[in-house]
Amino acid sequence: MCELHPVFCRSRVAVLEGSSHLLDGIWKRSILLLIFLFSDVSGSFVGINIGTDISNLPSASNIVSILEAHKIKHVRLFDADHEILAALANTRIEVMVGVPNDQLLRVGESQSAAADWINRNVAAYLPATNITYIAVGNEVLTTIPNAALVLVPAMQFLQSALLAANLNFQVKVSSPQSMDMIPRSFPPSTAAFNSTWSSIMYHFLQFLKNTGSSFMLNAQPYYGYTKGNGIFPLEYALFRSLNPDNQIVDPNTLSLYSNMFDAMVDAAYFSIQALNFSGIPIIVTASGWPSSGGDNEPYATVDNALAYNTNLVRHILNNSGTPSQPKNPVNVYIHELFNEDLLPGPLSEKNWGLFFPNKTVLYALDFVDVADSGATLSGMTGIFCVANSSADPRDVKRGLDWVCGPGGANCSAIQSGKPCYEDGNIVAVASYAYNDYYHRTQASGGTCNFDHTATITTNDPSHGSCIFAGSLGLNSSSSRSTGFGPVSPINGITKNQLLPSLHIIIVILLSLFNF
């Protein structure tokens, strides 16, 4: 036939080749869509921000080692650091990359610049590096208002570049906003965005709605509390239980708010609704608490940072929605992985990290997948409250008497003949008691102080058969950890049920395309 009708054969081959390319394109887009869908069914997650304003930044490979060691599966970069992106390849860690504020103008004024940004910082690393979001600037409207007019165009140009590269299902575009955008955030039901930005916010939300993206919010109860002049109790900011006589209620909806974080997120939801939009999910792109501050920053402490972040992780991984959106769990990125010593501003600005740049742990958090069988969440592993060896022994003895009496610590292990008893060593026995008390009560307000005779350390004081609470060798029944069950079903289908379904879909696609 081809010898008799070469034109026909050439035409037929061209059609087949065209069909092959078309099917190949469909196949690739289908796989990307499946990856995106699969990444969205695992329940709420807690990720972490990685800032790089550090005088002695660890190598990219060391950063990834920390992430993997602590089972951190979602990270937000404030830029698109090529070394870190390359190191994250084949880790399956989901990555949010950022367009820094100083690059916003160039991207927002030129479609070709936006396309170039996508090619260099996103397309070049996919699919090995699992990039799922682009954060365009950070708190642009409240920090660099002169760039406000290019924010939405920058997002649109980047979206167009993703669409042209067939990456629009895999990668979504948004921009983190500050709570300063909402002048009065309580009660949440009356919250609204600053009217100065009404037009821009309308187009911003329209973009999110059209592209199926999320509203990014930086929600920091630390600032809400410290700037609130005592309006709200510290317990409210730290997720701790409130006195029944001091419950916080939205008078319009009668919704009870047990913590400031939920109230902030709901304020954003109601602000979105005030511009007549709904169905836009919220991702909290920064939330945390500083562990140290200056003399005028008394609430920036390790105790408060540990309490806030531990309780935040527990709250999020419970798939907890907010009072106004109980069926919409919130994802959050904790701020941040490292202390950033090069940041300007007060001392607290430099101390939001979980780690020092030398990889030493300030305090430990568990970034666990609650769908894993038997997963637990302690938030206290690897941190210990011990007696200060330089303290006056008489003061240590008073602290020991209190903690083993009214304090309610379990002091049986430091009795004569027991594994943690050391005759004449008041610091050793007090350390065990102090630490037991701290692990039992920290989440509800207990501190490591004892009239300045105690200090926090990450050096495990356990020895022999004397095991301190928080040690990796501790029996979980003795620690104050909380277990979680399977992830709640999504539209009636659990994650475990969904995995076989995805397998079947892939098999069908393979058969359709003759793979």
Short mmCIF file of C-alpha atoms in Angstrom, two decimals:
data_model
loop_
_atom_site.label_atom_id
_atom_site.label_comp_id
_atom_site.label_asym_id
_atom_site.label_seq_id
_atom_site.Cartn_x
_atom_site.Cartn_y
_atom_site.Cartn_z
CA MET A 1 0.00 0.00 0.00
CA CYS A 2 2.77 2.48 0.96
CA GLU A 3 4.60 1.74 -2.26
CA LEU A 4 1.43 2.52 -4.24
CA HIS A 5 0.28 5.43 -2.12
CA PRO A 6 3.33 7.08 -0.47
CA VAL A 7 1.42 10.31 0.18
CA PHE A 8 -1.27 8.41 2.03
CA CYS A 9 1.34 6.59 4.14
CA ARG A 10 3.16 9.80 5.00
CA SER A 11 -0.15 11.38 5.99
CA ARG A 12 -1.07 8.36 8.08
CA VAL A 13 2.29 8.35 9.84
CA ALA A 14 1.99 12.08 10.54
CA VAL A 15 -1.47 11.56 12.02
CA LEU A 16 -0.23 8.70 14.18
CA GLU A 17 2.79 10.71 15.35
CA GLY A 18 0.53 13.65 16.13
CA SER A 19 -1.81 11.38 18.06
CA SER A 20 1.12 9.92 19.94
CA HIS A 21 2.34 13.36 20.94
CA LEU A 22 -1.19 14.35 21.94
CA LEU A 23 -1.67 11.21 24.05
CA ASP A 24 1.77 11.67 25.57
CA GLY A 25 0.81 15.20 26.57
CA ILE A 26 -2.50 14.01 28.00
CA TRP A 27 -0.71 11.23 29.86
CA LYS A 28 1.82 13.58 31.41
CA ARG A 29 -0.88 16.04 32.45
CA SER A 30 -2.94 13.16 33.90
CA ILE A 31 -0.02 11.94 35.98
CA LEU A 32 0.67 15.46 37.26
CA LEU A 33 -3.00 15.81 38.14
CA LEU A 34 -2.96 12.47 39.97
CA ILE A 35 0.13 13.53 41.89
CA PHE A 36 -1.55 16.79 42.82
CA LEU A 37 -4.74 15.05 43.87
CA PHE A 38 -2.85 12.46 45.90
CA SER A 39 -0.86 15.12 47.70
CA ASP A 40 -4.11 16.77 48.73
CA VAL A 41 -5.77 13.75 50.40
CA SER A 42 -3.42 13.09 53.28
CA GLY A 43 -5.22 15.27 55.81
CA SER A 44 -3.89 18.39 57.50
CA PHE A 45 -0.16 18.91 57.57
CA VAL A 46 2.38 20.94 59.50
CA GLY A 47 5.32 22.16 57.45
CA ILE A 48 8.15 24.56 58.20
CA ASN A 49 9.65 27.75 56.81
CA ILE A 50 13.32 27.84 55.87
CA GLY A 51 14.86 31.29 56.07
CA THR A 52 18.47 31.84 55.03
CA ASP A 53 19.44 35.14 56.68
CA ILE A 54 22.04 33.24 58.68
CA SER A 55 25.73 34.00 59.03
CA ASN A 56 26.65 30.31 59.05
CA LEU A 57 23.95 28.58 56.96
CA PRO A 58 24.17 24.77 56.92
CA SER A 59 24.72 23.12 53.55
CA ALA A 60 21.68 22.20 51.49
CA SER A 61 22.32 18.50 52.06
CA ASN A 62 22.49 19.05 55.83
CA ILE A 63 19.22 20.99 55.73
CA VAL A 64 17.52 18.13 53.90
CA SER A 65 18.98 15.65 56.40
CA ILE A 66 17.35 17.60 59.24
CA LEU A 67 14.02 17.62 57.41
CA GLU A 68 14.10 13.89 56.78
CA ALA A 69 15.29 13.04 60.29
CA HIS A 70 12.31 14.91 61.76
CA LYS A 71 9.80 13.61 59.17
CA ILE A 72 9.08 17.11 57.87
CA LYS A 73 7.24 16.63 54.59
CA HIS A 74 6.35 20.22 53.65
CA VAL A 75 8.68 23.20 53.43
CA ARG A 76 8.36 26.82 52.43
CA LEU A 77 11.34 28.64 50.95
CA PHE A 78 11.27 32.43 50.93
CA ASP A 79 13.06 32.36 47.59
CA ALA A 80 13.94 29.63 45.09
CA ASP A 81 17.37 28.65 46.37
CA HIS A 82 18.75 26.39 43.66
CA GLU A 83 21.03 24.39 45.95
CA ILE A 84 18.19 23.58 48.33
CA LEU A 85 15.82 22.76 45.47
CA ALA A 86 18.37 20.39 43.97
CA ALA A 87 19.00 18.76 47.37
CA LEU A 88 15.24 18.21 47.81
CA ALA A 89 15.04 16.16 44.60
CA ASN A 90 13.58 12.66 45.02
CA THR A 91 12.72 13.25 48.70
CA ARG A 92 8.96 13.59 48.06
CA ILE A 93 8.98 16.63 50.35
CA GLU A 94 6.42 19.15 49.07
CA VAL A 95 8.00 22.52 48.41
CA MET A 96 6.61 26.05 48.32
CA VAL A 97 9.00 28.41 46.57
CA GLY A 98 8.87 32.19 46.90
CA VAL A 99 9.27 35.17 44.63
CA PRO A 100 11.17 37.57 46.93
CA ASN A 101 9.74 41.06 47.31
CA ASP A 102 12.75 42.56 45.54
CA GLN A 103 11.95 40.49 42.41
CA LEU A 104 8.24 41.30 42.38
CA LEU A 105 8.45 44.41 40.24
CA ARG A 106 10.35 42.69 37.43
CA VAL A 107 7.99 39.70 37.36
CA GLY A 108 4.88 41.88 37.64
CA GLU A 109 5.81 44.16 34.74
CA SER A 110 6.95 41.58 32.20
CA GLN A 111 5.29 38.38 31.05
CA SER A 112 8.58 37.17 29.58
CA ALA A 113 10.33 37.79 32.93
CA ALA A 114 7.64 35.74 34.66
CA ALA A 115 8.06 32.92 32.14
CA ASP A 116 11.82 33.03 32.64
CA TRP A 117 11.32 32.86 36.42
CA ILE A 118 9.16 29.75 36.05
CA ASN A 119 11.63 28.09 33.70
CA ARG A 120 14.64 28.72 35.95
CA ASN A 121 13.08 28.16 39.36
CA VAL A 122 10.24 25.70 38.86
CA ALA A 123 10.24 23.80 35.56
CA ALA A 124 13.98 23.11 35.81
CA TYR A 125 13.43 21.12 39.03
CA LEU A 126 10.19 19.29 38.32
CA PRO A 127 9.30 16.50 38.66
CA ALA A 128 12.27 15.37 40.80
CA THR A 129 11.66 18.20 43.28
CA ASN A 130 8.02 18.23 44.30
CA ILE A 131 7.18 21.94 43.94
CA THR A 132 3.48 22.52 44.61
CA TYR A 133 3.12 26.24 45.39
CA ILE A 134 4.58 29.61 44.49
CA ALA A 135 4.29 32.34 47.13
CA VAL A 136 4.48 35.65 45.28
CA GLY A 137 6.16 38.11 47.63
CA ASN A 138 5.53 38.19 51.36
CA GLU A 139 3.07 40.57 53.02
CA VAL A 140 3.44 42.87 50.01
CA LEU A 141 0.47 45.14 50.69
CA THR A 142 1.52 45.96 54.26
CA THR A 143 5.32 46.05 53.84
CA ILE A 144 5.88 47.49 50.35
CA PRO A 145 2.58 49.16 49.43
CA ASN A 146 4.22 50.90 46.45
CA ALA A 147 4.36 47.50 44.75
CA ALA A 148 0.67 46.78 45.34
CA LEU A 149 -0.35 47.43 41.73
CA VAL A 150 1.97 44.74 40.35
CA LEU A 151 1.01 41.98 42.81
CA VAL A 152 -1.95 40.51 40.91
CA PRO A 153 -0.33 41.01 37.46
CA ALA A 154 2.73 39.11 38.74
CA MET A 155 0.51 36.25 39.84
CA GLN A 156 -1.31 36.26 36.51
CA PHE A 157 1.93 36.25 34.50
CA LEU A 158 3.29 33.35 36.55
CA GLN A 159 0.03 31.45 36.13
CA SER A 160 0.16 31.97 32.36
CA ALA A 161 3.72 30.60 32.31
CA LEU A 162 2.63 27.54 34.31
CA LEU A 163 -0.28 27.00 31.94
CA ALA A 164 2.02 27.20 28.90
CA ALA A 165 4.30 24.60 30.51
CA ASN A 166 1.37 22.30 31.44
CA LEU A 167 2.24 22.75 35.13
CA ASN A 168 -0.87 24.59 36.28
CA PHE A 169 -2.37 21.46 37.92
CA GLN A 170 0.84 20.66 39.79
CA VAL A 171 1.77 24.17 40.95
CA LYS A 172 -0.57 26.79 42.41
CA VAL A 173 0.09 30.50 42.83
CA SER A 174 -0.84 32.76 45.75
CA SER A 175 0.70 35.44 47.99
CA PRO A 176 1.03 35.46 51.82
CA GLN A 177 -0.86 38.28 53.55
CA SER A 178 -0.32 39.70 57.03
CA MET A 179 -2.93 39.92 59.75
CA ASP A 180 -2.22 43.67 59.54
CA MET A 181 -4.47 43.57 56.45
CA ILE A 182 -7.38 43.15 58.87
CA PRO A 183 -7.53 46.26 61.12
CA ARG A 184 -10.01 44.72 63.58
CA SER A 185 -9.78 40.95 63.70
CA PHE A 186 -12.04 40.40 66.72
CA PRO A 187 -14.80 39.53 66.75
CA PRO A 188 -14.01 37.49 63.61
CA SER A 189 -17.56 37.81 62.27
CA THR A 190 -17.11 41.57 61.75
CA ALA A 191 -13.60 41.38 60.29
CA ALA A 192 -12.84 42.96 56.92
CA PHE A 193 -9.73 43.76 54.90
CA ASN A 194 -8.38 47.30 55.03
CA SER A 195 -10.62 49.25 52.64
CA THR A 196 -7.53 50.89 51.10
CA TRP A 197 -6.86 47.62 49.32
CA SER A 198 -10.47 46.65 48.46
CA SER A 199 -9.99 46.78 44.69
CA ILE A 200 -6.71 44.87 44.73
CA MET A 201 -8.07 42.29 47.17
CA TYR A 202 -11.12 41.74 44.99
CA HIS A 203 -8.93 40.93 41.97
CA PHE A 204 -6.59 38.91 44.19
CA LEU A 205 -9.45 36.75 45.47
CA GLN A 206 -10.91 36.43 41.99
CA PHE A 207 -7.58 35.05 40.82
CA LEU A 208 -7.52 32.50 43.66
CA LYS A 209 -11.08 31.45 42.89
CA ASN A 210 -10.44 31.10 39.16
CA THR A 211 -7.28 29.05 39.59
CA GLY A 212 -8.37 26.89 42.52
CA SER A 213 -5.63 28.28 44.72
CA SER A 214 -5.57 29.05 48.46
CA PHE A 215 -5.44 32.23 50.49
CA MET A 216 -2.08 32.42 52.25
CA LEU A 217 -2.12 33.96 55.71
CA ASN A 218 0.71 34.73 58.13
CA ALA A 219 -1.00 34.28 61.51
CA GLN A 220 1.21 35.05 64.52
CA PRO A 221 -0.59 35.06 67.90
CA TYR A 222 2.69 36.23 69.47
CA TYR A 223 2.11 39.64 67.89
CA GLY A 224 -1.61 39.45 68.57
CA TYR A 225 -0.87 38.98 72.24
CA THR A 226 2.04 41.38 72.69
CA LYS A 227 0.29 44.17 70.79
CA GLY A 228 -3.04 43.53 72.50
CA ASN A 229 -2.20 45.40 75.71
CA GLY A 230 -3.58 42.65 77.91
CA ILE A 231 -6.95 42.38 76.18
CA PHE A 232 -6.53 38.61 75.84
CA PRO A 233 -4.89 36.22 78.34
CA LEU A 234 -1.58 34.56 77.50
CA GLU A 235 -3.24 31.15 77.81
CA TYR A 236 -5.51 32.07 74.88
CA ALA A 237 -2.51 32.80 72.66
CA LEU A 238 -0.71 29.58 73.67
CA PHE A 239 -3.65 27.17 73.12
CA ARG A 240 -3.87 26.55 76.86
CA SER A 241 -7.12 25.96 78.72
CA LEU A 242 -9.01 29.07 79.74
CA ASN A 243 -10.78 29.64 83.01
CA PRO A 244 -14.49 28.82 82.48
CA ASP A 245 -15.29 32.35 83.65
CA ASN A 246 -13.05 33.85 80.92
CA GLN A 247 -14.36 32.18 77.80
CA ILE A 248 -13.95 34.18 74.57
CA VAL A 249 -17.06 34.30 72.40
CA ASP A 250 -17.94 36.05 69.16
CA PRO A 251 -21.13 37.91 70.20
CA ASN A 252 -22.59 37.79 66.69
CA THR A 253 -22.18 34.08 65.96
CA LEU A 254 -21.92 32.89 69.59
CA SER A 255 -18.91 30.84 68.47
CA LEU A 256 -16.55 29.93 71.31
CA TYR A 257 -12.87 30.57 70.61
CA SER A 258 -10.44 28.54 72.70
CA ASN A 259 -7.35 29.98 71.03
CA MET A 260 -6.21 33.09 69.18
CA PHE A 261 -4.97 31.14 66.13
CA ASP A 262 -8.48 29.99 65.20
CA ALA A 263 -9.82 33.50 65.70
CA MET A 264 -7.20 34.90 63.31
CA VAL A 265 -7.97 32.31 60.64
CA ASP A 266 -11.70 32.93 61.00
CA ALA A 267 -11.11 36.69 60.72
CA ALA A 268 -9.52 36.00 57.34
CA TYR A 269 -12.43 33.76 56.31
CA PHE A 270 -14.96 36.45 57.22
CA SER A 271 -12.87 39.13 55.46
CA ILE A 272 -12.96 37.02 52.32
CA GLN A 273 -16.71 36.62 52.66
CA ALA A 274 -17.10 40.39 53.11
CA LEU A 275 -15.90 40.74 49.50
CA ASN A 276 -18.51 38.18 48.42
CA PHE A 277 -16.17 35.22 47.92
CA SER A 278 -16.50 31.76 49.40
CA GLY A 279 -14.94 28.34 48.97
CA ILE A 280 -11.35 29.65 49.04
CA PRO A 281 -9.30 27.56 51.49
CA ILE A 282 -6.72 29.13 53.78
CA ILE A 283 -3.12 28.00 54.22
CA VAL A 284 -1.26 29.52 57.16
CA THR A 285 2.17 30.20 55.70
CA ALA A 286 3.79 31.37 58.94
CA SER A 287 2.93 30.77 62.57
CA GLY A 288 5.19 30.29 65.55
CA TRP A 289 6.64 31.88 68.66
CA PRO A 290 10.10 33.34 69.38
CA SER A 291 12.21 31.54 71.98
CA SER A 292 14.24 34.55 73.08
CA GLY A 293 13.94 38.33 73.13
CA GLY A 294 15.28 41.52 74.60
CA ASP A 295 14.60 42.92 78.06
CA ASN A 296 11.39 44.50 76.76
CA GLU A 297 10.18 41.21 75.23
CA PRO A 298 9.35 39.09 78.30
CA TYR A 299 7.03 36.68 76.47
CA ALA A 300 9.66 35.52 73.97
CA THR A 301 10.82 32.46 75.93
CA VAL A 302 11.63 28.82 75.24
CA ASP A 303 8.74 27.79 77.51
CA ASN A 304 6.21 29.81 75.54
CA ALA A 305 7.69 28.84 72.16
CA LEU A 306 7.56 25.17 73.03
CA ALA A 307 4.03 25.46 74.40
CA TYR A 308 2.72 27.34 71.38
CA ASN A 309 4.29 25.17 68.71
CA THR A 310 3.55 21.89 70.49
CA ASN A 311 -0.10 22.82 70.92
CA LEU A 312 -0.30 24.19 67.36
CA VAL A 313 0.98 20.90 65.92
CA ARG A 314 -1.47 18.93 68.05
CA HIS A 315 -4.34 21.23 67.00
CA ILE A 316 -3.56 21.02 63.29
CA LEU A 317 -2.86 17.29 63.11
CA ASN A 318 -6.20 16.64 64.75
CA ASN A 319 -7.66 17.94 61.47
CA SER A 320 -9.25 20.69 63.52
CA GLY A 321 -11.13 23.29 61.55
CA THR A 322 -12.15 26.63 63.00
CA PRO A 323 -15.43 27.55 64.67
CA SER A 324 -16.73 29.11 61.45
CA GLN A 325 -15.28 26.38 59.19
CA PRO A 326 -15.29 23.18 61.27
CA LYS A 327 -15.13 20.91 58.22
CA ASN A 328 -12.18 22.72 56.61
CA PRO A 329 -8.92 21.71 58.33
CA VAL A 330 -6.10 24.23 58.09
CA ASN A 331 -2.55 23.49 56.96
CA VAL A 332 0.26 25.47 58.56
CA TYR A 333 3.97 26.19 58.15
CA ILE A 334 5.78 26.78 61.43
CA HIS A 335 8.12 29.74 61.44
CA GLU A 336 10.88 28.55 61.29
CA LEU A 337 13.63 25.92 60.94
CA PHE A 338 16.65 28.02 62.01
CA ASN A 339 17.25 31.11 64.08
CA GLU A 340 18.18 33.87 61.60
CA ASP A 341 20.86 35.99 63.23
CA LEU A 342 21.19 38.39 60.28
CA LEU A 343 17.60 39.61 60.35
CA PRO A 344 17.13 43.26 61.34
CA GLY A 345 14.88 44.38 64.16
CA PRO A 346 14.48 43.37 67.81
CA LEU A 347 16.16 40.31 69.27
CA SER A 348 12.96 38.27 69.06
CA GLU A 349 12.97 38.58 65.26
CA LYS A 350 16.15 36.52 65.16
CA ASN A 351 14.88 33.72 67.40
CA TRP A 352 11.91 31.94 65.86
CA GLY A 353 13.83 28.79 64.90
CA LEU A 354 13.69 25.25 66.22
CA PHE A 355 17.41 24.85 65.49
CA PHE A 356 20.59 26.86 65.75
CA PRO A 357 22.54 27.05 62.47
CA ASN A 358 24.97 24.45 63.88
CA LYS A 359 22.01 22.01 63.88
CA THR A 360 21.72 22.04 67.69
CA VAL A 361 18.08 21.66 68.73
CA LEU A 362 16.49 24.49 70.72
CA TYR A 363 13.49 22.30 71.43
CA ALA A 364 11.98 19.31 69.70
CA LEU A 365 8.72 18.99 67.82
CA ASP A 366 7.20 15.91 66.22
CA PHE A 367 6.11 16.47 62.62
CA VAL A 368 4.20 13.24 62.36
CA ASP A 369 1.74 11.85 59.85
CA VAL A 370 -1.31 11.09 61.95
CA ALA A 371 -2.42 8.50 59.41
CA ASP A 372 0.53 6.33 60.44
CA SER A 373 -0.50 3.56 62.78
CA GLY A 374 0.43 4.25 66.36
CA ALA A 375 1.83 7.70 65.66
CA THR A 376 2.23 9.83 68.74
CA LEU A 377 2.83 13.49 69.31
CA SER A 378 4.79 14.60 72.35
CA GLY A 379 6.51 17.82 71.33
CA MET A 380 8.84 17.29 74.29
CA THR A 381 11.19 14.62 73.02
CA GLY A 382 14.79 15.67 73.37
CA ILE A 383 14.24 18.56 75.79
CA PHE A 384 14.87 18.41 79.53
CA CYS A 385 14.38 20.66 82.55
CA VAL A 386 17.24 20.19 85.02
CA ALA A 387 18.46 21.83 88.20
CA ASN A 388 21.12 24.47 87.75
CA SER A 389 24.38 23.28 89.34
CA SER A 390 25.32 26.87 90.19
CA ALA A 391 22.12 27.53 92.15
CA ASP A 392 22.14 27.70 95.95
CA PRO A 393 21.53 24.11 97.19
CA ARG A 394 19.05 25.45 99.78
CA ASP A 395 16.97 26.98 96.95
CA VAL A 396 17.17 23.73 94.99
CA LYS A 397 16.00 21.83 98.07
CA ARG A 398 12.99 24.14 98.41
CA GLY A 399 12.19 23.61 94.74
CA LEU A 400 12.49 19.83 95.16
CA ASP A 401 10.19 19.85 98.18
CA TRP A 402 7.58 21.82 96.28
CA VAL A 403 7.68 19.83 93.07
CA CYS A 404 7.41 16.48 94.90
CA GLY A 405 4.61 17.87 97.08
CA PRO A 406 2.13 20.46 95.80
CA GLY A 407 3.66 20.28 92.31
CA GLY A 408 2.50 16.70 91.88
CA ALA A 409 5.62 15.29 90.21
CA ASN A 410 6.21 11.53 90.31
CA CYS A 411 9.24 11.36 92.61
CA SER A 412 9.23 7.60 93.26
CA ALA A 413 12.33 7.04 91.11
CA ILE A 414 14.46 9.29 93.35
CA GLN A 415 13.65 7.49 96.58
CA SER A 416 16.37 5.50 98.35
CA GLY A 417 17.09 2.28 96.50
CA LYS A 418 15.45 3.46 93.28
CA PRO A 419 17.32 3.93 89.97
CA CYS A 420 17.51 7.76 90.08
CA TYR A 421 18.48 8.11 93.73
CA GLU A 422 21.89 9.68 94.37
CA ASP A 423 22.76 10.17 98.01
CA GLY A 424 24.01 13.70 98.68
CA ASN A 425 23.52 14.89 95.09
CA ILE A 426 20.65 17.36 95.41
CA VAL A 427 21.13 18.64 91.84
CA ALA A 428 20.75 15.15 90.34
CA VAL A 429 17.61 14.17 92.24
CA ALA A 430 16.03 17.60 91.78
CA SER A 431 16.74 17.42 88.06
CA TYR A 432 14.71 14.23 87.75
CA ALA A 433 11.80 15.72 89.69
CA TYR A 434 11.93 19.06 87.90
CA ASN A 435 11.94 17.32 84.55
CA ASP A 436 9.06 15.02 85.42
CA TYR A 437 6.96 18.00 86.52
CA TYR A 438 7.86 19.97 83.39
CA HIS A 439 6.85 17.16 81.04
CA ARG A 440 3.58 16.63 82.87
CA THR A 441 2.53 20.26 83.02
CA GLN A 442 4.26 22.23 80.26
CA ALA A 443 1.34 22.06 77.82
CA SER A 444 -1.00 23.45 80.50
CA GLY A 445 1.30 26.19 81.73
CA GLY A 446 4.09 24.57 83.74
CA THR A 447 7.49 26.21 83.33
CA CYS A 448 11.12 25.29 83.94
CA ASN A 449 12.03 27.90 86.53
CA PHE A 450 11.59 26.87 90.17
CA ASP A 451 12.69 30.24 91.52
CA HIS A 452 15.53 30.43 88.99
CA THR A 453 17.08 27.12 90.06
CA ALA A 454 16.32 25.26 86.79
CA THR A 455 17.29 25.48 83.16
CA ILE A 456 16.33 23.83 79.87
CA THR A 457 18.83 21.59 78.09
CA THR A 458 18.86 19.26 75.10
CA ASN A 459 21.53 17.04 76.69
CA ASP A 460 19.81 13.89 77.87
CA PRO A 461 20.59 13.46 81.61
CA SER A 462 19.43 9.83 81.59
CA HIS A 463 21.99 7.32 82.87
CA GLY A 464 21.89 3.60 83.41
CA SER A 465 18.36 2.58 84.34
CA CYS A 466 17.46 6.15 85.32
CA ILE A 467 15.48 7.36 82.30
CA PHE A 468 14.28 10.95 82.21
CA ALA A 469 10.95 11.98 80.66
CA GLY A 470 11.64 13.17 77.12
CA SER A 471 14.41 10.65 76.49
CA LEU A 472 14.16 8.61 73.31
CA GLY A 473 14.29 5.55 75.53
CA LEU A 474 11.32 6.62 77.65
CA ASN A 475 8.31 4.33 77.88
CA SER A 476 5.50 6.26 76.19
CA SER A 477 3.11 5.56 79.06
CA SER A 478 5.19 7.79 81.31
CA SER A 479 5.28 10.74 78.97
CA ARG A 480 2.65 13.29 78.32
CA SER A 481 2.04 12.36 74.71
CA THR A 482 -1.19 12.22 72.81
CA GLY A 483 -2.16 9.53 70.36
CA PHE A 484 -4.15 10.15 67.23
CA GLY A 485 -6.26 7.82 65.17
CA PRO A 486 -6.57 7.56 61.40
CA VAL A 487 -7.19 10.61 59.27
CA SER A 488 -10.85 11.48 58.95
CA PRO A 489 -12.50 10.22 55.76
CA ILE A 490 -12.51 12.59 52.80
CA ASN A 491 -15.93 12.55 51.14
CA GLY A 492 -16.53 9.19 52.77
CA ILE A 493 -13.26 7.66 51.49
CA THR A 494 -10.29 7.11 53.77
CA LYS A 495 -6.71 7.50 52.60
CA ASN A 496 -6.18 3.73 52.76
CA GLN A 497 -9.26 3.17 50.62
CA LEU A 498 -8.13 5.81 48.16
CA LEU A 499 -4.75 4.20 47.44
CA PRO A 500 -6.23 1.16 45.64
CA SER A 501 -8.55 3.51 43.74
CA LEU A 502 -5.60 5.53 42.50
CA HIS A 503 -3.89 2.30 41.48
CA ILE A 504 -6.94 1.28 39.46
CA ILE A 505 -7.06 4.71 37.77
CA ILE A 506 -3.41 4.44 36.79
CA VAL A 507 -3.95 0.92 35.38
CA ILE A 508 -6.91 2.18 33.33
CA LEU A 509 -4.86 5.10 32.00
CA LEU A 510 -2.02 2.76 31.11
CA SER A 511 -4.39 0.49 29.21
CA LEU A 512 -6.01 3.40 27.37
CA PHE A 513 -2.67 4.68 26.18
CA ASN A 514 -1.28 1.17 25.47
CA PHE A 515 1.58 1.47 27.98
#
